XYZ file of C-alpha atoms in Angstrom:
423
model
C -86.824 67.634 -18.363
C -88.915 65.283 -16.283
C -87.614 61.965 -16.460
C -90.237 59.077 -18.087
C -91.320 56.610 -16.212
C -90.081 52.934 -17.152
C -92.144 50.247 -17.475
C -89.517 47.159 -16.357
C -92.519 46.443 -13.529
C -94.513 45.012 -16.179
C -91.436 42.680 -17.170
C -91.895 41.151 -13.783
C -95.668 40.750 -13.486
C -95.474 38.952 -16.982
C -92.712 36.712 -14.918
C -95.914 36.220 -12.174
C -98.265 35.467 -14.872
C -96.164 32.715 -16.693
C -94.996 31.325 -13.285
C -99.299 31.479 -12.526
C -99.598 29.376 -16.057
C -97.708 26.722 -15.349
C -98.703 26.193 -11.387
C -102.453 25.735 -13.412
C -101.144 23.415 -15.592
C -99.544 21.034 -13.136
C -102.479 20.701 -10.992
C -105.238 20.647 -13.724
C -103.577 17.185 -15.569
C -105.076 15.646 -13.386
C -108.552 16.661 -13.847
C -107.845 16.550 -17.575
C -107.070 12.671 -17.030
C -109.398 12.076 -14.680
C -112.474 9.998 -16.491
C -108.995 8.116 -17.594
C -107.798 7.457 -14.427
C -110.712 6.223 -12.454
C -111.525 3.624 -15.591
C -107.838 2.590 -16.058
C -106.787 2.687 -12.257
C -110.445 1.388 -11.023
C -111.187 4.643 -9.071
C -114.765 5.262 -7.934
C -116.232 8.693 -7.880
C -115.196 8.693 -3.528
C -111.593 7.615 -4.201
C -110.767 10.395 -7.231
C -112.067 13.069 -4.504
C -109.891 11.837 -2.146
C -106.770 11.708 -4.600
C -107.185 15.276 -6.103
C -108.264 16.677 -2.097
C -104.273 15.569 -1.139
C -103.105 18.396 -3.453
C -105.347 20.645 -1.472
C -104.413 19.387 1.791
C -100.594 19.929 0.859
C -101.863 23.843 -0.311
C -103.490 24.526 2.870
C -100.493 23.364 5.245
C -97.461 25.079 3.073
C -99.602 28.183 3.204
C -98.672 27.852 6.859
C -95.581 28.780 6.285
C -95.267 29.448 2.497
C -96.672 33.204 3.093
C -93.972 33.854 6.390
C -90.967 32.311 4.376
C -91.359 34.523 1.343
C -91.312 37.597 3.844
C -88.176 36.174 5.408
C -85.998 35.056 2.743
C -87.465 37.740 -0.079
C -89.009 36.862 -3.511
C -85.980 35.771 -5.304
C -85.308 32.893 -3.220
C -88.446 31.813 -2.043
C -90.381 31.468 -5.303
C -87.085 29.854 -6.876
C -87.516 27.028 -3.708
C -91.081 26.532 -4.489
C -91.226 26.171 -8.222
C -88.524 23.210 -7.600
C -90.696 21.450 -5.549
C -93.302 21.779 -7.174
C -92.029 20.828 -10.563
C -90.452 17.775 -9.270
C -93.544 16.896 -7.802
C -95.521 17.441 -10.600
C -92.718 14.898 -12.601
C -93.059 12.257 -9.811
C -96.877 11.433 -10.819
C -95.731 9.982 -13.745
C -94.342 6.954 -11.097
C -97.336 7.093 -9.458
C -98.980 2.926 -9.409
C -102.153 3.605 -6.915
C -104.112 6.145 -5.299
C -101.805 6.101 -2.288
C -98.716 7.164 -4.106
C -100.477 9.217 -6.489
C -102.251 11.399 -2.954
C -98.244 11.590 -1.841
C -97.578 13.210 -5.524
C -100.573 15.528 -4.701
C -100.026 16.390 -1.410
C -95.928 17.619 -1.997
C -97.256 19.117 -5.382
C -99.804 21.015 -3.383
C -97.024 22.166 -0.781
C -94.561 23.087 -3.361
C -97.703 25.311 -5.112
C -98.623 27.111 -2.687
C -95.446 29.468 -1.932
C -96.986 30.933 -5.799
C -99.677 32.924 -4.155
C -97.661 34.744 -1.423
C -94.762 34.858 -3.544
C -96.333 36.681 -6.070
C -98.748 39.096 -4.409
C -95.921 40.301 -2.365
C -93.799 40.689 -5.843
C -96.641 42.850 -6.747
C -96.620 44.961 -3.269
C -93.185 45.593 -3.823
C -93.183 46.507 -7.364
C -96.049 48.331 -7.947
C -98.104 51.351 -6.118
C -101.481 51.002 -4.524
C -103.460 52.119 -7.941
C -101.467 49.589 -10.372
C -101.743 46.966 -7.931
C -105.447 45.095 -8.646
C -104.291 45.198 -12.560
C -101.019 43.758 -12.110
C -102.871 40.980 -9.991
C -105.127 40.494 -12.633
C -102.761 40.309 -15.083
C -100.467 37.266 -13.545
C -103.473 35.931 -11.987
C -104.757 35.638 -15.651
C -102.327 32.666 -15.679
C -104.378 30.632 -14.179
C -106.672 30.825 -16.799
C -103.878 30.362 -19.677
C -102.888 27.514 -17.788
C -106.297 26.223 -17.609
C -106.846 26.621 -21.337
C -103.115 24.592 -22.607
C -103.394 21.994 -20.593
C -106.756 20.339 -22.452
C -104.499 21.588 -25.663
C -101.607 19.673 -24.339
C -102.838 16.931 -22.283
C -105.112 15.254 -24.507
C -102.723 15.119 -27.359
C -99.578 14.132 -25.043
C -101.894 11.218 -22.899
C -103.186 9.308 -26.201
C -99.437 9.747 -28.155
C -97.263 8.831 -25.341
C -99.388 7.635 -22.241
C -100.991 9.332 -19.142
C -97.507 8.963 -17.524
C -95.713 11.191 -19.947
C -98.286 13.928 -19.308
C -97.081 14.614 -16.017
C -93.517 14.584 -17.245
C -93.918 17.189 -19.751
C -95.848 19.576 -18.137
C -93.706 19.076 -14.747
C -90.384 20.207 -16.825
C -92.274 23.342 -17.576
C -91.026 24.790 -14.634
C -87.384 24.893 -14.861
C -87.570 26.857 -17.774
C -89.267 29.441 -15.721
C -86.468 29.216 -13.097
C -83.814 29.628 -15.235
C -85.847 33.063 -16.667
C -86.542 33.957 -13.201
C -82.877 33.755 -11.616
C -81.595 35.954 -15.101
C -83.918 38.580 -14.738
C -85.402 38.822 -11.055
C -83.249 41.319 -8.334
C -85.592 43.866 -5.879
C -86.409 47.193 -7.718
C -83.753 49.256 -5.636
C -81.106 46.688 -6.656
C -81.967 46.028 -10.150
C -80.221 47.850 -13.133
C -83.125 48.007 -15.356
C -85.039 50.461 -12.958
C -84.672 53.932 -13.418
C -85.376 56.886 -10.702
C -88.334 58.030 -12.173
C -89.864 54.151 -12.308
C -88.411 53.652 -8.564
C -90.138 57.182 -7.796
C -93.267 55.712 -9.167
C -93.207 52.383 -7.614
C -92.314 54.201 -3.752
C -95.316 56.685 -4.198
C -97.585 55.545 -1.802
C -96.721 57.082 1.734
C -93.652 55.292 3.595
C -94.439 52.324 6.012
C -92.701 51.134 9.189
C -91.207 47.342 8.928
C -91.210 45.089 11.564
C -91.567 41.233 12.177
C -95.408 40.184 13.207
C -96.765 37.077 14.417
C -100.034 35.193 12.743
C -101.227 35.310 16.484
C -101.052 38.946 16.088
C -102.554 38.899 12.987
C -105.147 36.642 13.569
C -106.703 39.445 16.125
C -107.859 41.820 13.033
C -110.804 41.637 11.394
C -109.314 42.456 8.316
C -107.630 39.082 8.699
C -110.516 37.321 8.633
C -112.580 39.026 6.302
C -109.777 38.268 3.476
C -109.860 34.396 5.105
C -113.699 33.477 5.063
C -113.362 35.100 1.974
C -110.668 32.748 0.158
C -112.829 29.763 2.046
C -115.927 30.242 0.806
C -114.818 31.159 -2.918
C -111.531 29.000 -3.720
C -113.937 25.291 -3.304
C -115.169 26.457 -6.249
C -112.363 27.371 -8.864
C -110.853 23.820 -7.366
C -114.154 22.285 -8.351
C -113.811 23.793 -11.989
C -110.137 22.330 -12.370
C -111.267 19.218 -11.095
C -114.640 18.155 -11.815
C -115.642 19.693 -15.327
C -114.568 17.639 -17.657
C -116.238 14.496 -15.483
C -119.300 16.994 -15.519
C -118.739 17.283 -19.550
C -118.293 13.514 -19.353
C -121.137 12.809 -17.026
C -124.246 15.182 -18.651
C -122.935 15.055 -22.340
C -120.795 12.050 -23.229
C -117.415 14.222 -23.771
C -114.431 12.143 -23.778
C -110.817 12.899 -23.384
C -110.393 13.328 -27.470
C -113.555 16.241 -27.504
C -112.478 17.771 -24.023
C -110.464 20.579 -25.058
C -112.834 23.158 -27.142
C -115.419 23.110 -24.270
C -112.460 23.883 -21.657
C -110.948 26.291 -23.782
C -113.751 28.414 -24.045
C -114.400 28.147 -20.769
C -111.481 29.497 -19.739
C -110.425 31.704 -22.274
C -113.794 33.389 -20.343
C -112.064 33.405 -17.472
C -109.155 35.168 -19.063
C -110.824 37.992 -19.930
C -113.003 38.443 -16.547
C -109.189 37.977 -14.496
C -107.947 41.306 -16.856
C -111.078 43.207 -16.597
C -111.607 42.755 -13.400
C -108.701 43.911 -11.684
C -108.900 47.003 -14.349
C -112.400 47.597 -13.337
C -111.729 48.242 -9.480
C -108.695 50.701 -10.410
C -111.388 52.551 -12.808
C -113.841 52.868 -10.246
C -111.060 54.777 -8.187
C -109.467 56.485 -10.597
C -112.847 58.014 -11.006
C -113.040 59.341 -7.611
C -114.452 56.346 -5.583
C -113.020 55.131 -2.543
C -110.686 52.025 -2.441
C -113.510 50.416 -0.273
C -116.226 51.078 -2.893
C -114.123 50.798 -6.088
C -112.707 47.334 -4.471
C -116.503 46.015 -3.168
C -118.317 47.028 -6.189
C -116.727 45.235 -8.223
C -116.700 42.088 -6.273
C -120.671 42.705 -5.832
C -120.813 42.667 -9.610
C -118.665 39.275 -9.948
C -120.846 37.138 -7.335
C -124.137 38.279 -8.477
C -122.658 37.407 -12.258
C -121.771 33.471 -10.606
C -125.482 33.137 -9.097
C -126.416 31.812 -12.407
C -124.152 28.978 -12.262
C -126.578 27.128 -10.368
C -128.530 25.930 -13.871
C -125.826 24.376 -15.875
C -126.611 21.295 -15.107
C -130.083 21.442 -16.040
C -128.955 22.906 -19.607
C -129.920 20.347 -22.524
C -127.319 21.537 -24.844
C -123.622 21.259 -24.169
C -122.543 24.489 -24.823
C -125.658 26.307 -22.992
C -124.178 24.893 -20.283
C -120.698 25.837 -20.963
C -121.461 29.232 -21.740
C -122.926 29.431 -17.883
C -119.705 27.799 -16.609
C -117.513 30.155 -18.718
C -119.160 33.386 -17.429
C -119.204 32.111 -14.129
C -115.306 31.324 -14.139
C -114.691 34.500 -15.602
C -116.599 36.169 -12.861
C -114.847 34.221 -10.434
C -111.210 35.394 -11.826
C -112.774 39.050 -11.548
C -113.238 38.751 -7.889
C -110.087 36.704 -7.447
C -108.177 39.583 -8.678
C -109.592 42.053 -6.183
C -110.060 39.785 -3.230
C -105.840 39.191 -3.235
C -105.398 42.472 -3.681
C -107.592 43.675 -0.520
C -104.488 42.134 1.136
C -102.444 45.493 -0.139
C -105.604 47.763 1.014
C -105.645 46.680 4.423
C -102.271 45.651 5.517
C -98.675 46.957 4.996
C -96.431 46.022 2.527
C -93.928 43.934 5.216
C -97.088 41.895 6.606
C -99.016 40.678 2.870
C -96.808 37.601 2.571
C -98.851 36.336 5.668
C -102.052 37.785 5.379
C -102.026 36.250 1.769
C -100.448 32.608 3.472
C -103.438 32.712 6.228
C -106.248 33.434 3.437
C -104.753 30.682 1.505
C -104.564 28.122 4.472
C -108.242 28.728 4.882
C -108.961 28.739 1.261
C -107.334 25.686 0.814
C -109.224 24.678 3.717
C -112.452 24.910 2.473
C -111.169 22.895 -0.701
C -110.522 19.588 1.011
C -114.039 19.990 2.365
C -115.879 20.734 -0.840
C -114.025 18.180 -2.490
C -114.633 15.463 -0.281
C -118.046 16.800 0.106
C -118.530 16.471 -3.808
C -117.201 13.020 -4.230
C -119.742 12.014 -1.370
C -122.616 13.780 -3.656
C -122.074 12.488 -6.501
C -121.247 8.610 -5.367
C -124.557 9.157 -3.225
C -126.971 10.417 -6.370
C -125.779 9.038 -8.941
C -123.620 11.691 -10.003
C -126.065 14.476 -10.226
C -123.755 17.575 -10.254
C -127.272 19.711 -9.311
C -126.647 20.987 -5.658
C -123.225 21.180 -6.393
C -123.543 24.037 -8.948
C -126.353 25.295 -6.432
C -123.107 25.977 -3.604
C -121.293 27.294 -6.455
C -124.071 29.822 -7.394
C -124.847 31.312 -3.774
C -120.933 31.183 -2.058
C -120.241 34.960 -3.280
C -122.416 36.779 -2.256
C -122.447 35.002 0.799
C -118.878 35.959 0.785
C -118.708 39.661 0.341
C -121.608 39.792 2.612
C -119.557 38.669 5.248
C -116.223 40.735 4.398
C -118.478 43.797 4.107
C -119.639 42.998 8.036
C -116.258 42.373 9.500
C -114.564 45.529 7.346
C -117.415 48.105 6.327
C -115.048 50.761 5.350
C -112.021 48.647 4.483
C -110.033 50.089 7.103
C -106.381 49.529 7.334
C -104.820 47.665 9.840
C -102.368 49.433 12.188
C -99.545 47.435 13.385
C -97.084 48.034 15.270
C -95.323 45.477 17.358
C -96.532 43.623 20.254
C -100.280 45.113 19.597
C -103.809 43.852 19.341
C -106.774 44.727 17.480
């Protein structure tokens, strides 16, 4: 009798999705706190962009190495480094006095962070075949959105019972949990006990692929490369700018204050929950039903960003939850092409080289960040805190986007690489 498949994968990519969570929560306290901060630590609108950009700056350099250390040292170990640092980091906010030694907190938070990414995408291309691959990513990539929706549960109640300080504290011991979890259960799938044949079968049924070590200068030379990079800088600004900026938008248009922050936020990104799942689903549907990987994967990115282009009215919405209604879809629409711009990474590129494609694509994501948020602080100190042509970026940067990815790869080919070659 033929064998049934296991299902242990999944086991993993819920360890992904809870490792996604709390990576969200650590860098959204701030944002949570941050109408708190700037009136208890005398911030202007300038100074809280600069603070929150450190954690971004910190992203964008470890993904410099972050995506090239997972492929070198393997999963296990690399994501166990990362969530350390991270978590520690996340603690040492709490000691945090000015904006100087709160942008050091950021900036080693940020580093520590962004192993996640890589670490988990290539968890994913080594656990799962080509089909399963945009649902699994959609699945842990949901955590971001879980994340985003406990910490205005969390952070709210913790700040006014205990203090801003103990905030940080709490949510930064989240992560040790995860490490003990992750060092029980976590081993390769040919090494790990819970793995069957017929799961292993399953998991190696996409054709065989060389392995060999390849430089980012070689890398840099595809256009596949680049189309996953100006992607991830043109998009992630914005999901920073969510984290960040929302509840000083809430603040801002509608009066909401730290105590009425978290059922706005909550919907928002219990939204973005469901468009991270369906998403990733969606593209696997489309080529399940007999499209190709480039048209299952582009159409439904090309559904997300025209979805976001309505973003650009919320702030001219007279009712609170008009506008968060906009925001909500938009978010959601934004986790639905998150979950199939990662996993062009796995269309394009073999399984040995994702850790750095995924590394690059988050340099330049982060990239873009630091710009929009020092951009934004600029705005908003300049106008008075009009969030309009703010939103209006937010609105138009997707379809941009996949404008440009379709130009650079109009079939989604695969890059061949073989070592010591060019494009």
């Amino acid at each position: 009798m033929k064998e049934k498949i296991g299902r242990y994968r999944w086991t993993i990519c819920a360890l992904l999705f809870f490792a996604t969570t709390i990576s969200y929560i650590d860098r959204q306290v701030i944002g949570i706190l941050g109408p708190s901060l700037q009136k208890d630590l005398g911030w202007d609108e300038q100074t809280f962009a600069n603070v929150v950009s450190w954690l971004t700056i910190g992203y964008a350099l470890g993904f410099l190495v972050a995506g090239r250390i997972m492929d070198r040292v393997g999963t296990r170990k690399g994501f166990a480094g990362a969530i350390v640092l991270w978590s520690f980091s996340a603690m040492a906010h709490a000691l945090a006095r000015g904006a100087a030694s709160f942008s050091a907190a950021r900036f080693a938070l940020g580093v520590g962070e962004s192993g996640n990414f890589p670490a988990a995408i290539k968890t994913v291309a080594e656990w799962f075949p080509t089909r399963e691959r945009a649902f699994a990513t959609g699945i842990f990539n949901a955590g971001s959105n879980v994340g985003a929706i406990l910490t205005p549960i969390m952070v709210p109640w913790i700040a006014l019972t205990w203090g801003w300080r103990a905030a940080f504290i709490v949510t930064g011991a989240l992560g040790f949990l995860w490490l003990i979890a992750w060092l029980l259960i976590y081993q390769p799938p040919e090494e790990h006990p819970r793995v069957g044949a017929a799961e292993l079968a399953h998991i190696r049924s996409d054709p065989s692929e060389p392995s060999f070590a390849v430089s980012w200068v070689q890398l840099l030379k595809y256009r596949q490369t680049w189309a996953f990079a100006i992607g991830k800088f043109m998009t992630d600004p914005i999901w920073w700018f969510y984290l960040y900026w929302l509840p000083k938008f809430l603040d801002a248009r509608y009066g909401i204050k730290l105590a009425q922050v978290t059922a706005p936020l909550v919907a928002i990104y219990l939204l973005a929950d469901v468009g991270s799942v369906y998403g990733g689903w969606l593209s696997g549907a489309f080529i399940r039903r007999g499209r190709s990987v480039n048209a299952g994967r582009k159409l439904a990115m090309l559904i997300a960003a025209v979805i976001i282009i309505p973003t650009m009215f919320a702030p001219a919405a007279t009712n609170m939850w008009v506008a968060v209604t906009i925001v909500g879809v938009a978010a959601a629409a934004h986790q639905w092409w998150s979950a199939n711009i990662f996993t062009l990474t796995s269309d394009m590129f073999p399984r040995f080289a994702v850790g750095s494609v995924v590394g690059i694509g988050g340099f330049f994501g982060a990239a873009g960040g630091v710009l929009f948020q020092r951009a934004t602080g600029w705005v908003l100190q300049h106008n008075g805190s009009n969030y309009t042509p703010v939103f209006l970026a937010c609105g138009f940067a997707y379809v941009t986007a996949l404008l440009i990815i379709h130009l650079l790869v109009p079939r989604l080919e695969r890059a061949t690489l073989v070592p010591g070659a060019t494009a």
